[in-house]
Coordinates of C-alpha atoms in Angstrom, one line a residue:
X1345 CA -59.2 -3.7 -196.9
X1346 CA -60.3 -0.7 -198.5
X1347 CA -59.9 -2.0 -201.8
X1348 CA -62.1 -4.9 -201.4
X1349 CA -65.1 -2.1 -200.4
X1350 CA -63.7 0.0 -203.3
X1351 CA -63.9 -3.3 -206.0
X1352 CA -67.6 -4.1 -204.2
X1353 CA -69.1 -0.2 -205.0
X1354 CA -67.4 -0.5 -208.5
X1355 CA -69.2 -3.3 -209.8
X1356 CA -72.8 -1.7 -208.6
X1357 CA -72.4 1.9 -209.4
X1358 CA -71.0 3.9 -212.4
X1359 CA -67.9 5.2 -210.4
X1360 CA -63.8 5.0 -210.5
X1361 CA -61.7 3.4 -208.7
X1362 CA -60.3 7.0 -207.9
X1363 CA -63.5 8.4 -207.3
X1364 CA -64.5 6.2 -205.0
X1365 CA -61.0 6.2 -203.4
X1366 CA -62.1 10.0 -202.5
X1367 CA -65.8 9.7 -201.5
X1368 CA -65.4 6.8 -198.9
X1369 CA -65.5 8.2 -195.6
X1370 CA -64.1 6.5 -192.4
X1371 CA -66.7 6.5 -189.5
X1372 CA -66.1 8.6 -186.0
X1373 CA -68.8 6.2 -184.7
X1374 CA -67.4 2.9 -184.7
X1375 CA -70.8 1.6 -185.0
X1376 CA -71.3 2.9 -188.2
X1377 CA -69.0 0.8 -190.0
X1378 CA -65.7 0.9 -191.0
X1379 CA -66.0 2.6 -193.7
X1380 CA -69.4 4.4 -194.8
X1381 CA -69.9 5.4 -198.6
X1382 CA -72.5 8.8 -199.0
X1383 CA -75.3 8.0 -201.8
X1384 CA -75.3 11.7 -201.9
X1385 CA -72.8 11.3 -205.2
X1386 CA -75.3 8.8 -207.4
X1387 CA -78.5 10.9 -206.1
X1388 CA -78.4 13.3 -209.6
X1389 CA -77.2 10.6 -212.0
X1390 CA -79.6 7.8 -210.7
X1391 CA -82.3 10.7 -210.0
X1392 CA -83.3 9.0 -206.9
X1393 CA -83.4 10.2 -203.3
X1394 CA -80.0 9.3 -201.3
X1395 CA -81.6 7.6 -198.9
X1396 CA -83.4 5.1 -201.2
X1397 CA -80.0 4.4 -203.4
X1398 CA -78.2 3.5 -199.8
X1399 CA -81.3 0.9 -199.0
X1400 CA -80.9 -0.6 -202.6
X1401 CA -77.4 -0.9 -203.1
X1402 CA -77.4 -2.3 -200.0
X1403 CA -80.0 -5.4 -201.4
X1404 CA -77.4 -5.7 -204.5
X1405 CA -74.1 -5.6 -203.2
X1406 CA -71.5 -8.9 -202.8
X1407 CA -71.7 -9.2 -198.9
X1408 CA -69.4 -12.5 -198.5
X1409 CA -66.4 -10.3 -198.1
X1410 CA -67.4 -8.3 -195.0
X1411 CA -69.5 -9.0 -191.7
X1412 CA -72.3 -6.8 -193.0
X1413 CA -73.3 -3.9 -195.2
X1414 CA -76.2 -1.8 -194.1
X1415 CA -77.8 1.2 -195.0
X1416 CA -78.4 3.7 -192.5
X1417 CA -79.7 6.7 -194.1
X1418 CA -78.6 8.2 -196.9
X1419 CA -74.9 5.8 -196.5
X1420 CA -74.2 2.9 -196.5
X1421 CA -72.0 1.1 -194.0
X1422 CA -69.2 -1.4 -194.3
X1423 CA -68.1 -3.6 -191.2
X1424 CA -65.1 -5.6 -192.3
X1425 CA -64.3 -9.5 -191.1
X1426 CA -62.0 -8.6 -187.8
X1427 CA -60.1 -12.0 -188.8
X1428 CA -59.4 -11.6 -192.5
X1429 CA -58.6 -8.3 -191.5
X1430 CA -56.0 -8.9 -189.0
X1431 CA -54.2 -11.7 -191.6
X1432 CA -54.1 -9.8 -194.5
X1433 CA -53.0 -6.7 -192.8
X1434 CA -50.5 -8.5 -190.5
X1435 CA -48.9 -10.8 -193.0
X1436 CA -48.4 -7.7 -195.5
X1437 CA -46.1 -5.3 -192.7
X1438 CA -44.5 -8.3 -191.3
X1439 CA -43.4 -9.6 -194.8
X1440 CA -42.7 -6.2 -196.0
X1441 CA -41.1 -4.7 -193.1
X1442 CA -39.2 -1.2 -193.5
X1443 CA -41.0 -1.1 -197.0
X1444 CA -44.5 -1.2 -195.7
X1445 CA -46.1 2.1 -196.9
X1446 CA -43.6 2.5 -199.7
X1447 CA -44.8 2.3 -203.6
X1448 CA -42.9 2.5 -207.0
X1449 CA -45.3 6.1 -207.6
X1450 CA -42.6 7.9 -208.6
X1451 CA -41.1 5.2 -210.6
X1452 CA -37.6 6.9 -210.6
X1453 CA -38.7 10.3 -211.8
X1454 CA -36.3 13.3 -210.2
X1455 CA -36.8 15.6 -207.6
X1456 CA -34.7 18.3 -206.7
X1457 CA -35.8 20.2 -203.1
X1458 CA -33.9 23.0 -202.1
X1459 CA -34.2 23.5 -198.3
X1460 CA -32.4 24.7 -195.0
X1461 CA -30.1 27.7 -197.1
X1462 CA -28.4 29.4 -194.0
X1463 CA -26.4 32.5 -194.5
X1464 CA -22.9 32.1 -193.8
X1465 CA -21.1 34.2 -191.0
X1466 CA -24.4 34.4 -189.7
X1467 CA -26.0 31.9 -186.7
X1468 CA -27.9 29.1 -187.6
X1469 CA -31.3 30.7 -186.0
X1470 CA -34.6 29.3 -185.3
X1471 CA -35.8 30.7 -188.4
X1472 CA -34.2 28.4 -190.7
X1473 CA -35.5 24.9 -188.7
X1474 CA -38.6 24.8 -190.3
X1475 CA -37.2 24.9 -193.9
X1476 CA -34.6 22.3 -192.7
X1477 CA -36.9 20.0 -191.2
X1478 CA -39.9 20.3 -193.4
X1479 CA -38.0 20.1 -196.4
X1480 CA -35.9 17.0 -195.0
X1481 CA -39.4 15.4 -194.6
X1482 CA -41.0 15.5 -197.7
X1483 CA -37.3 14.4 -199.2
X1484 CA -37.7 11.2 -197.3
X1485 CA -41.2 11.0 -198.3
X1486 CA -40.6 11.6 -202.2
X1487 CA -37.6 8.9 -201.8
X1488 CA -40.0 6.2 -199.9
X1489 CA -42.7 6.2 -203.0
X1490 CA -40.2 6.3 -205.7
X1491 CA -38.7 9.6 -206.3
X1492 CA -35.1 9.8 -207.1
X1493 CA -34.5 12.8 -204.5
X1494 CA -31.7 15.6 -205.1
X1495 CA -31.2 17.2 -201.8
X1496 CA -29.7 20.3 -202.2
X1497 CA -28.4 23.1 -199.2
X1498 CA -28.4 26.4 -201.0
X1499 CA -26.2 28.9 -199.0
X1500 CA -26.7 32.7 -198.8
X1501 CA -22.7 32.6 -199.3
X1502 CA -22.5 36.3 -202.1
X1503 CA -23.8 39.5 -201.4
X1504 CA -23.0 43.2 -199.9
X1505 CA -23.1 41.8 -196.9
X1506 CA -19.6 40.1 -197.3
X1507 CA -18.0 43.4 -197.9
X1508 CA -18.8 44.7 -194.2
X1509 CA -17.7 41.5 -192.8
X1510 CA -14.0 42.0 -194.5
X1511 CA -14.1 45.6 -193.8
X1512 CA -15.2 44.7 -190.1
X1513 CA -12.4 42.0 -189.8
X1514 CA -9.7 43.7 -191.1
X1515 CA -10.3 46.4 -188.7
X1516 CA -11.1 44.9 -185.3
X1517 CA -11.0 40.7 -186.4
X1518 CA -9.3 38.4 -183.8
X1519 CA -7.5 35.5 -185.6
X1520 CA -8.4 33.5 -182.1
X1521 CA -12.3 34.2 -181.1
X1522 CA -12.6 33.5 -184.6
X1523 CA -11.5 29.7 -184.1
X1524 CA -12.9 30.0 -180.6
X1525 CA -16.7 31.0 -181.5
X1526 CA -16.2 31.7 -185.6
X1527 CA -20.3 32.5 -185.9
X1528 CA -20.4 35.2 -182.6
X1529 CA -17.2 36.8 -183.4
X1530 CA -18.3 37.5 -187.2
X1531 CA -21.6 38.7 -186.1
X1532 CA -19.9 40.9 -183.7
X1533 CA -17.9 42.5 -186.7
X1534 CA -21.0 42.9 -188.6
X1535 CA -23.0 44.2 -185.9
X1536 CA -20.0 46.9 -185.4
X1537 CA -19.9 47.9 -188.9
X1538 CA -23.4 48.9 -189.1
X1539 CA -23.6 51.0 -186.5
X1540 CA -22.3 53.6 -188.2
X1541 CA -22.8 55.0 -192.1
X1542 CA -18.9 56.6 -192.5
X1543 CA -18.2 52.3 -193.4
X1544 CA -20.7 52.3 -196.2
X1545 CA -18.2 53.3 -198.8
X1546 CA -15.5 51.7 -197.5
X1547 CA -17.6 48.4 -197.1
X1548 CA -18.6 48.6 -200.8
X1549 CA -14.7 49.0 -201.8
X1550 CA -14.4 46.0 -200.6
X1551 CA -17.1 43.9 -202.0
X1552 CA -16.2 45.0 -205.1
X1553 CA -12.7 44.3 -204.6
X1554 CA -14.1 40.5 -203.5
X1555 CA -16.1 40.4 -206.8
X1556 CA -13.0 41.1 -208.4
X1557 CA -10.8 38.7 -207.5
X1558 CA -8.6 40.5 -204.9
X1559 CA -6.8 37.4 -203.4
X1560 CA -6.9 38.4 -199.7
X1561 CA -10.9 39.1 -199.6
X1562 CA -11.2 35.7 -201.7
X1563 CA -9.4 34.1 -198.9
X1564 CA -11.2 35.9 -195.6
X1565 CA -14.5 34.7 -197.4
X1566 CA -13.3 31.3 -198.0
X1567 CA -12.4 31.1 -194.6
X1568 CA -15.7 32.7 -193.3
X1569 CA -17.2 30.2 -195.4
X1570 CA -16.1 27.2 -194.6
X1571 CA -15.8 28.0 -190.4
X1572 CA -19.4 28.6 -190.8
X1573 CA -20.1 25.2 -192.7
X1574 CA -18.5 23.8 -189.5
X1575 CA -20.6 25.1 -187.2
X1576 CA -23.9 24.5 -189.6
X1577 CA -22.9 20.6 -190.0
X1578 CA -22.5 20.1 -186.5
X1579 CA -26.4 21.4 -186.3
X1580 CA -26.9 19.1 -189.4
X1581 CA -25.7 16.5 -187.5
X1582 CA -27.6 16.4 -184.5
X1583 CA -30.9 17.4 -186.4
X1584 CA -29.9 14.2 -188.3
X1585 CA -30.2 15.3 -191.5
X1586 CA -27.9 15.2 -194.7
X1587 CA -27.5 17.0 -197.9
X1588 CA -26.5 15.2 -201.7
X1589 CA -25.3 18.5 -202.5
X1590 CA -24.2 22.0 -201.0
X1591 CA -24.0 25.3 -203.3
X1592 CA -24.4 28.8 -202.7
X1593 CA -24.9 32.1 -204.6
X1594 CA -21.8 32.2 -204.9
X1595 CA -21.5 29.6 -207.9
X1596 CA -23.3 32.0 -209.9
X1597 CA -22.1 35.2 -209.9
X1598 CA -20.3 35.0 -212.8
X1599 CA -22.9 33.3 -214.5
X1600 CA -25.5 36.0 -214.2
X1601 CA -25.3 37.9 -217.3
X1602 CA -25.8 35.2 -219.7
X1603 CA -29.3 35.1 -218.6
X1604 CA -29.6 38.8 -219.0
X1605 CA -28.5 38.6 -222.3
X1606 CA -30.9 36.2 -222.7
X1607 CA -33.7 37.9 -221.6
X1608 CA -32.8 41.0 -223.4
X1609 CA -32.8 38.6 -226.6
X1610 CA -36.7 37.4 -225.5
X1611 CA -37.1 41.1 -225.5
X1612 CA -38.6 40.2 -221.7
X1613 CA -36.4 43.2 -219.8
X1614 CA -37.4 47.0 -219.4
X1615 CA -35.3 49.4 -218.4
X1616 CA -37.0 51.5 -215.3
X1617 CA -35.5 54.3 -213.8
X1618 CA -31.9 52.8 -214.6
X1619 CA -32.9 49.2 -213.8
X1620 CA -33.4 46.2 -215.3
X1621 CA -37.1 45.0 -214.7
X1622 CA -39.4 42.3 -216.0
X1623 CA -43.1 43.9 -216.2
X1624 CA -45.8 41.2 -214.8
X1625 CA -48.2 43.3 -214.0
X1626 CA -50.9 41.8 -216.4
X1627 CA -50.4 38.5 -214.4
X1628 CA -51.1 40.1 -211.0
X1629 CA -47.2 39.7 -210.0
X1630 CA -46.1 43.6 -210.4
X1631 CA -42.3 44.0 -211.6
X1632 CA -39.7 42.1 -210.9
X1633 CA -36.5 43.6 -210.3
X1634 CA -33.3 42.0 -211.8
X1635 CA -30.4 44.4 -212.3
X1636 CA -30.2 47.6 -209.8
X1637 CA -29.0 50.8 -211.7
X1638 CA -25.8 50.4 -210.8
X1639 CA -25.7 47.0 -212.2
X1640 CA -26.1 45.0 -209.0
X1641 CA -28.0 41.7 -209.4
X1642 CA -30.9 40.5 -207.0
X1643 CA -32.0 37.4 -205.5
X1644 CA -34.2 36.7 -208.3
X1645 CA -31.4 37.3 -210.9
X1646 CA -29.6 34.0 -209.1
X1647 CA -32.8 31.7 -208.4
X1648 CA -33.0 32.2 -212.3
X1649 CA -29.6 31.2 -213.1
X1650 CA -29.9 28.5 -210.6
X1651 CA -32.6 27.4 -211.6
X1652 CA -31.7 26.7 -215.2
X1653 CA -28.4 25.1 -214.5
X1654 CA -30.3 23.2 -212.4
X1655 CA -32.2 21.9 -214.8
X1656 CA -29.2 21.4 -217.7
X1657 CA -27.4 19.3 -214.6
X1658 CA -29.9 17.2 -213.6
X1659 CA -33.4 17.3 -216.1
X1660 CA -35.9 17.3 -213.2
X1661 CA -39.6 16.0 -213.4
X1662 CA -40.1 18.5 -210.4
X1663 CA -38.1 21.1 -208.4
X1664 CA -39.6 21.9 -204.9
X1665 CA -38.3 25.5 -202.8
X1666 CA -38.7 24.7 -199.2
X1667 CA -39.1 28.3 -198.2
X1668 CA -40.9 30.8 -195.9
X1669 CA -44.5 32.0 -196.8
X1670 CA -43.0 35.6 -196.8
X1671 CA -41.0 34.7 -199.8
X1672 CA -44.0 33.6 -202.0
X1673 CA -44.5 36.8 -204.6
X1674 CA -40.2 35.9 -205.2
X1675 CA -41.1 32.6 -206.1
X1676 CA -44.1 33.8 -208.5
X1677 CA -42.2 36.4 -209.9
X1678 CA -39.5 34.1 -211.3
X1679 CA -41.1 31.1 -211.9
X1680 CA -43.0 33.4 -214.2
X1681 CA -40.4 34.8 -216.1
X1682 CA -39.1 31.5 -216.6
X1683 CA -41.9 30.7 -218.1
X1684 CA -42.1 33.5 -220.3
X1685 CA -38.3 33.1 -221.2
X1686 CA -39.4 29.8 -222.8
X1687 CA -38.6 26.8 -220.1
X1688 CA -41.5 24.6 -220.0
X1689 CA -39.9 22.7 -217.0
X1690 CA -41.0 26.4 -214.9
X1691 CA -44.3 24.7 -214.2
X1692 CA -42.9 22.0 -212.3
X1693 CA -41.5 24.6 -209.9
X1694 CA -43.1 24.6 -206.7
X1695 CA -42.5 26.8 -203.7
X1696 CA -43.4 24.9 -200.5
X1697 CA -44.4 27.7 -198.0
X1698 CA -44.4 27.5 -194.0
X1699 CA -45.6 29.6 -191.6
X1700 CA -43.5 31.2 -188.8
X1701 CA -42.5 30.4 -185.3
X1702 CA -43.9 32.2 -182.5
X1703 CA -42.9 32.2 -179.0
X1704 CA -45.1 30.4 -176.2
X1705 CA -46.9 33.7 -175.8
X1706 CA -47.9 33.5 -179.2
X1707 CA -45.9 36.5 -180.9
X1708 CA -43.1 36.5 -183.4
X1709 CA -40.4 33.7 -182.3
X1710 CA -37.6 35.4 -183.7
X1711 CA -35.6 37.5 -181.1
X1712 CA -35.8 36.4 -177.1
X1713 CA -34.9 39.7 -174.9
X1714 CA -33.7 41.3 -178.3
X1715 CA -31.1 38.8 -179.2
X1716 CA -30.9 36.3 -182.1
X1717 CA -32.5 32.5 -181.4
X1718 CA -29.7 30.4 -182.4
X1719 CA -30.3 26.7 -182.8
X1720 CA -27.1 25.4 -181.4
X1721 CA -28.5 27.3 -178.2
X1722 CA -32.2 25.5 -178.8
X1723 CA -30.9 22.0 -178.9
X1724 CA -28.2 22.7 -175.9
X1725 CA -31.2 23.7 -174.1
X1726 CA -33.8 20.6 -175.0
X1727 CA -31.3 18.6 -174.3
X1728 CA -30.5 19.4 -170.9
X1729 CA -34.4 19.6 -170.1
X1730 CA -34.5 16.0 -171.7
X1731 CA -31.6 14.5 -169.6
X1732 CA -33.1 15.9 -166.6
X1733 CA -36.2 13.9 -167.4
X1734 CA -34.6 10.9 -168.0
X1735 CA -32.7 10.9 -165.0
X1736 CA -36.0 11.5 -162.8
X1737 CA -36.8 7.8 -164.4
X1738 CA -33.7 5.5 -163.7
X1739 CA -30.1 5.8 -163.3
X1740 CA -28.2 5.0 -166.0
X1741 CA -24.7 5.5 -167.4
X1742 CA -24.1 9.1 -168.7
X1743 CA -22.9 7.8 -172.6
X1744 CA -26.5 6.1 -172.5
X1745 CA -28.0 9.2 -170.5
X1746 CA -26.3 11.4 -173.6
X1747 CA -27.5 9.1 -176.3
X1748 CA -31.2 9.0 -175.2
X1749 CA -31.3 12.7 -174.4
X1750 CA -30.4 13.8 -178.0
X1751 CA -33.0 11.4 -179.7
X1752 CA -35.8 12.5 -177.2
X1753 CA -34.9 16.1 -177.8
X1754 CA -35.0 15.8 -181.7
X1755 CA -38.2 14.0 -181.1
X1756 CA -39.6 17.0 -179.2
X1757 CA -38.1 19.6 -181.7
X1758 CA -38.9 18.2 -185.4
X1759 CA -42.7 16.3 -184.1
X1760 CA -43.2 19.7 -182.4
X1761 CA -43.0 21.1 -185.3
X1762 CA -44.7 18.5 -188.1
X1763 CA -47.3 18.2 -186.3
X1764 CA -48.6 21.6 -188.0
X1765 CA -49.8 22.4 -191.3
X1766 CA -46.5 23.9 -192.7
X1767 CA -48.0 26.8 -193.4
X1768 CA -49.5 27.9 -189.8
X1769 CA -47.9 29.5 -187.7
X1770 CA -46.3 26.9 -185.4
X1771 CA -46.1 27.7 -181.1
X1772 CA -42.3 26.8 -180.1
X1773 CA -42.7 25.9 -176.4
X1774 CA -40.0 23.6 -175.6
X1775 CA -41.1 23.0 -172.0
X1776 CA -44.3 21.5 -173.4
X1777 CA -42.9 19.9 -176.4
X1778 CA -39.8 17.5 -174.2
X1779 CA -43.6 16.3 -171.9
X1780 CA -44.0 12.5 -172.4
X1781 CA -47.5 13.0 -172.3
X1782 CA -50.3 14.3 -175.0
X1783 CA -49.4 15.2 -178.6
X1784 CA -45.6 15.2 -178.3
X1785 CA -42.7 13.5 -180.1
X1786 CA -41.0 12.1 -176.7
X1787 CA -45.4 9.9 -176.2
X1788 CA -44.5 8.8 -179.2
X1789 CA -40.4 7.0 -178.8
X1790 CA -42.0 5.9 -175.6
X1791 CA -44.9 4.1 -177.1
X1792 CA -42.4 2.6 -179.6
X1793 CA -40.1 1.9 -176.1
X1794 CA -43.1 0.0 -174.6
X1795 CA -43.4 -1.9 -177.8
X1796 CA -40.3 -2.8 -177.5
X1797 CA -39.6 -3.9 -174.3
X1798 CA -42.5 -6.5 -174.9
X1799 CA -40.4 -8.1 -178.1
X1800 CA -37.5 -8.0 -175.4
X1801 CA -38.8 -10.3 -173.1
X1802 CA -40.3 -12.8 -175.9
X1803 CA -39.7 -12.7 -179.5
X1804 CA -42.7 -12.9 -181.9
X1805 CA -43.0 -16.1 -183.6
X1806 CA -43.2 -16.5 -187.2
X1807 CA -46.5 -18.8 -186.8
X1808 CA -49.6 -17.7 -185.6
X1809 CA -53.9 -18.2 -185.0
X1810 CA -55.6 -15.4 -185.8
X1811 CA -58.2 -15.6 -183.3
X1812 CA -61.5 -13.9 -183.0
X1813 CA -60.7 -10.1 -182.7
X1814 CA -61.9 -7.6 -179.8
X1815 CA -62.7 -4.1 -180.6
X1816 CA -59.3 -2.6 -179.3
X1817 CA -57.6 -5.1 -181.8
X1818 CA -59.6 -4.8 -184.6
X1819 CA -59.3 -0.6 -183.8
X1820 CA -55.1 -1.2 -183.9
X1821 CA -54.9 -3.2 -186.8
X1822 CA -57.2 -0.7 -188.6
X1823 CA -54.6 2.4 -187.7
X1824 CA -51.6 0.1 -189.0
X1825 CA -53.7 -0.5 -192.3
X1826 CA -53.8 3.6 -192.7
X1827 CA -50.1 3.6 -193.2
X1828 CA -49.4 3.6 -196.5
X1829 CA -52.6 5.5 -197.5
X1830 CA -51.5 8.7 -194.9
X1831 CA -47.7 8.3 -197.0
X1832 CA -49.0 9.6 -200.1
X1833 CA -51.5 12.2 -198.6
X1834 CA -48.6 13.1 -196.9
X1835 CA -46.9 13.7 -200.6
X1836 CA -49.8 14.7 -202.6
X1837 CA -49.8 17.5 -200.3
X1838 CA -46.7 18.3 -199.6
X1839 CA -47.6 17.6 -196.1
X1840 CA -45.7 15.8 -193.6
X1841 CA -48.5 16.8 -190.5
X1842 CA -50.3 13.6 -192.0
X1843 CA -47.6 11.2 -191.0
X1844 CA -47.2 13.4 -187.8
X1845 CA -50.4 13.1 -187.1
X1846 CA -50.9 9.5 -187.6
X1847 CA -47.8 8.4 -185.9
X1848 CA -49.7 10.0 -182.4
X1849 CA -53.0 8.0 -183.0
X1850 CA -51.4 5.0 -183.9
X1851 CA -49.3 6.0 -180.8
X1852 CA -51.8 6.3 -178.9
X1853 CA -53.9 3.3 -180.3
X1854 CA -51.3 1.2 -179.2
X1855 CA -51.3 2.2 -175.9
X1856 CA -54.8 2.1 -175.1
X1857 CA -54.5 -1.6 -176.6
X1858 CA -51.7 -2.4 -174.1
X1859 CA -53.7 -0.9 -170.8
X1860 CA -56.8 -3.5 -172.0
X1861 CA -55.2 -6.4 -173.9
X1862 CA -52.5 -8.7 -172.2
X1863 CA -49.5 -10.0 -174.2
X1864 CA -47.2 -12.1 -172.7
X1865 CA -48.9 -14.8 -170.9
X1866 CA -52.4 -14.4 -172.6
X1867 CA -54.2 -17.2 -174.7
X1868 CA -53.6 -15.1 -177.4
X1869 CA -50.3 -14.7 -176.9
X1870 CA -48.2 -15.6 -180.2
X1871 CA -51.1 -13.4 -182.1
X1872 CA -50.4 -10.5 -179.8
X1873 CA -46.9 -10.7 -180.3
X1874 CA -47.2 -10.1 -183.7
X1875 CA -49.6 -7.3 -182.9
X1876 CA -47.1 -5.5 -181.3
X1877 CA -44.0 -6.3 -183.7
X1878 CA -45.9 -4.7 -186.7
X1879 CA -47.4 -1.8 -184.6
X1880 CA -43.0 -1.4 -183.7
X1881 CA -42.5 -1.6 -187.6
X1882 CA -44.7 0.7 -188.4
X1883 CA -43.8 3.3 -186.1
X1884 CA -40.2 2.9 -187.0
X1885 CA -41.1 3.4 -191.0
X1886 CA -43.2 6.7 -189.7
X1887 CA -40.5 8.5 -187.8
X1888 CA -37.9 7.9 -190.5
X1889 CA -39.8 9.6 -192.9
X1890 CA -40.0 12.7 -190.1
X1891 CA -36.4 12.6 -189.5
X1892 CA -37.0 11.4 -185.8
X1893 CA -34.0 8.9 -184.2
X1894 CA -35.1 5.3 -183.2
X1895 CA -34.4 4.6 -179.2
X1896 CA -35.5 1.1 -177.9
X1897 CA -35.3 2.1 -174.1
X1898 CA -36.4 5.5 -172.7

């Protein structure tokens, strides 16, 4: 509907499509229109006070499409037909079903978004959610309007750090807490190895014995490796969420000099006090460090090298770094000197910041009575406080206790968290989060429960009168028309709070529709029906694109 007011202001004013796309506004006051268009924009081009353009373009415009345009002030306000609306609306999500609010934008183009990148021996903590989550989102999102999407897991699988777990296993390792609790015990080695500076040495010995070769340290860290992947994919699993490819930075450690060499050839590196340094101070971005004087590589040295056989695998239109905001002079040091090295494809690098997680008090969410968050612990925990809310309701078998539990307690974890701007700090209060009232992902499954439970009881038919529409209609059908516009916001900015967000008012449209508007029964009824159906369809296509499990009973 908004492109018939967008086709109407195009033939009277000088204006885009795409312009006027932006400037039209959407009323708070519903009895200022549906949509209201400021004459602010024409007032230095026509030379004419705002206020008089409103009154005239209001005389010249096409009014047979909509039940009036007026002018009030210096806008001028659009109230669509409530029927037409409702038809075209309707017809389009019911015909289109689980593609409603998807477009050929990206028309096949590739994406690759790195996200989640856990550190292996290490728990699965809170910290790495958002990453997972937000990342996982804007995958979905890409893959909805077109994108071929490359999901990729990038583990923190190489480093020092590997040399004090060996060191602290062969000294005090247990073959069977490992295969009990792989992620404590290792983390109880590594804990035990720093706490005192005589292992340093020793700890180095054997890293460099790992980076070697030496067949047992290759085998400890493949088994390290992949008990950790076990324990991470179970937490995959329940977060729903799945990967098209899993690396580390491991895969290049071998590969690392080559782009030494050929930065040395670019005559890009410095030498500094023994290191190896990019200067980028003239572009505000300091020095970045990529070869330690006693040749040890960095983190930027392997996002480099990743990067570029990243690009020779796949040829990308657009790589996307889920990653915290604490990270973001890394990302502009190296997509710089990728630049600078001569890859043109470094501009289509984009490091997609969030904020971090603080604790219901509002302070840094990272340790709880100075131990590590871990997620398996999280979920455990929301899960419990879920099935205890579940049972309060009805009395159900435990398999379908189990089954609801886990989808209301992603709901509550991943909306809890979308529902920010990625890059604010986000309050993790599970307590509030698992309510099924207010801004929460558990109002929302039960708002798509109620929906359901109305189709349950009678089945929409195919054929229906659109009849003349009420307010609360006309306001419901509006909020399912927002859909597909709120998907590529959603993109454009990287920002999956926008289909958050419009899940809960359409959420809560619906249910303020229900309280006043009678379904089965009414006069109405085969339209209403239909109402409902499309408001079930669209909140189904929303939560898919937030990673959020479908339940049909709460």
């Amino acid at each position: 509907m908004k492109e018939q007011v967008i086709s109407s202001l195009k033939k009277i004013t000088n204006l885009s499509e795409c312009d006027l796309d932006r400037i039209l506004e959407i009323p708070k006051d519903k009895n200022l229109g549906d949509f209201a268009f400021p004459c602010f924009f024409l007032a230095k081009t026509m030379k004419k006070n705002p206020v008089q353009i409103a009154q005239e373009l209001s005389n010249t415009i096409d009014k047979k499409n909509f039940e009036k345009v007026e002018a009030k002030g210096a806008y001028l306000n659009f109230f669509l037909k409530k029927a037409n609306l409702a038809k075209e609306v309707l017809t389009k999500v019911l015909k289109e079903k689980s593609k409603f609010g998807s477009s050929n934008l990206g028309n096949g183009k590739k994406i690759v978004i790195d996200l989640s990148a856990p550190n292996i021996a290490k728990p699965f903590g809170i910290g790495h959610l958002r990453s997972t989550i937000i990342g996982n989102s804007i995958a979905e999102t890409a893959k909805f309007i077109g994108f071929k999407v490359i999901k990729i897991n990038y583990l923190g699988d190489w480093g020092t750090q590997f040399g004090k777990l060996i060191l602290g296993y062969k000294k005090w390792g247990n073959e069977k807490e490992l295969k009990k609790n792989p992620i404590l015990h290792l983390q109880e080695l590594y804990v035990r190895v720093n706490k005192s500076e005589e292992f340093e040495e020793e700890s180095r010995e054997e890293f460099k014995k790992l980076e070697e070769g030496d067949k047992e340290n290759l085998k400890l860290w493949k088994k390290f490796r992949e008990l950790s992947l076990v324990e991470f994919n179970r937490i995959y699993d329940i977060l729903n969420v799945k990967f098209d490819i899993t690396s580390g930075e491991s895969e290049y450690n071998h590969k690392m000099d080559t782009v030494i060499k050929m930065l040395k050839e670019k005559r890009l590196l410095k030498e500094s006090d023994g290191a190896q340094v990019v200067d980028l101070d003239k572009y505000n971005l300091g020095v970045c460090l990529l070869k330690k004087s006693d040749g040890a590589t960095l983190y930027a040295t392997r996002d480099i090298t990743a990067a570029i056989d990243r690009y020779n695998r796949f040829k990308f239109d657009q790589m996307i770094y889920e990653v915290g905001a604490e990270q973001k002079l890394h990302f502009k040091q190296f997509f710089k000197v990728l630049e600078l090295s001569g890859h043109s494809w470094a501009k289509e690098c984009v490091h997609v910041s969030h904020g971090l997680y603080l604790d219901s008090d509002g302070k840094k969410f990272s340790t709880r009575k100075g131990k590590t968050v871990y997620m398996s612990d999280i979920l455990d925990e929301t899960i419990n406080l879920a099935k205890k809310e579940i049972e309060k309701r009805e009395k159900i078998s435990k398999t379908e206790i189990d089954k609801r539990a886990k989808a209301i307690a992603l709901s509550a974890i991943v909306y809890g968290d979308l529902k920010n701007y990625r890059e604010n700090d986000a309050i993790f209060d599970i307590d509030r989060f698992i309510s099924f009232e207010g801004n929460t992902g558990p109002y929302i499954l039960y708002a798509y429960a109620r929906a359901n439970s109305i189709l349950a009881k009678k089945k929409a038919p195919i054929k229906f009168e659109i009849p003349e529409l009420d307010e609360a209609t006309k306001q419901l059908v509006l909020r399912l028309n927002e859909f597909p516009e709120s998907v590529l916001k959603a993109y454009n900015l990287l920002a999956p709070n926008i289909i958050a967000n419009y899940v809960h008012s359409l959420s809560q449209q619906f249910n303020e529709w229900y309280h006043s508007s009678q379904v089965i029964g009414s006069v109405q009824e085969s339209f209403r029906l239909n109402v409902v159906k499309s408001t079930v369809q669209v909140i189904e296509n929303a939560l898919k694109l937030l990673g959020i499990p479908l339940i049909k009973r709460m």
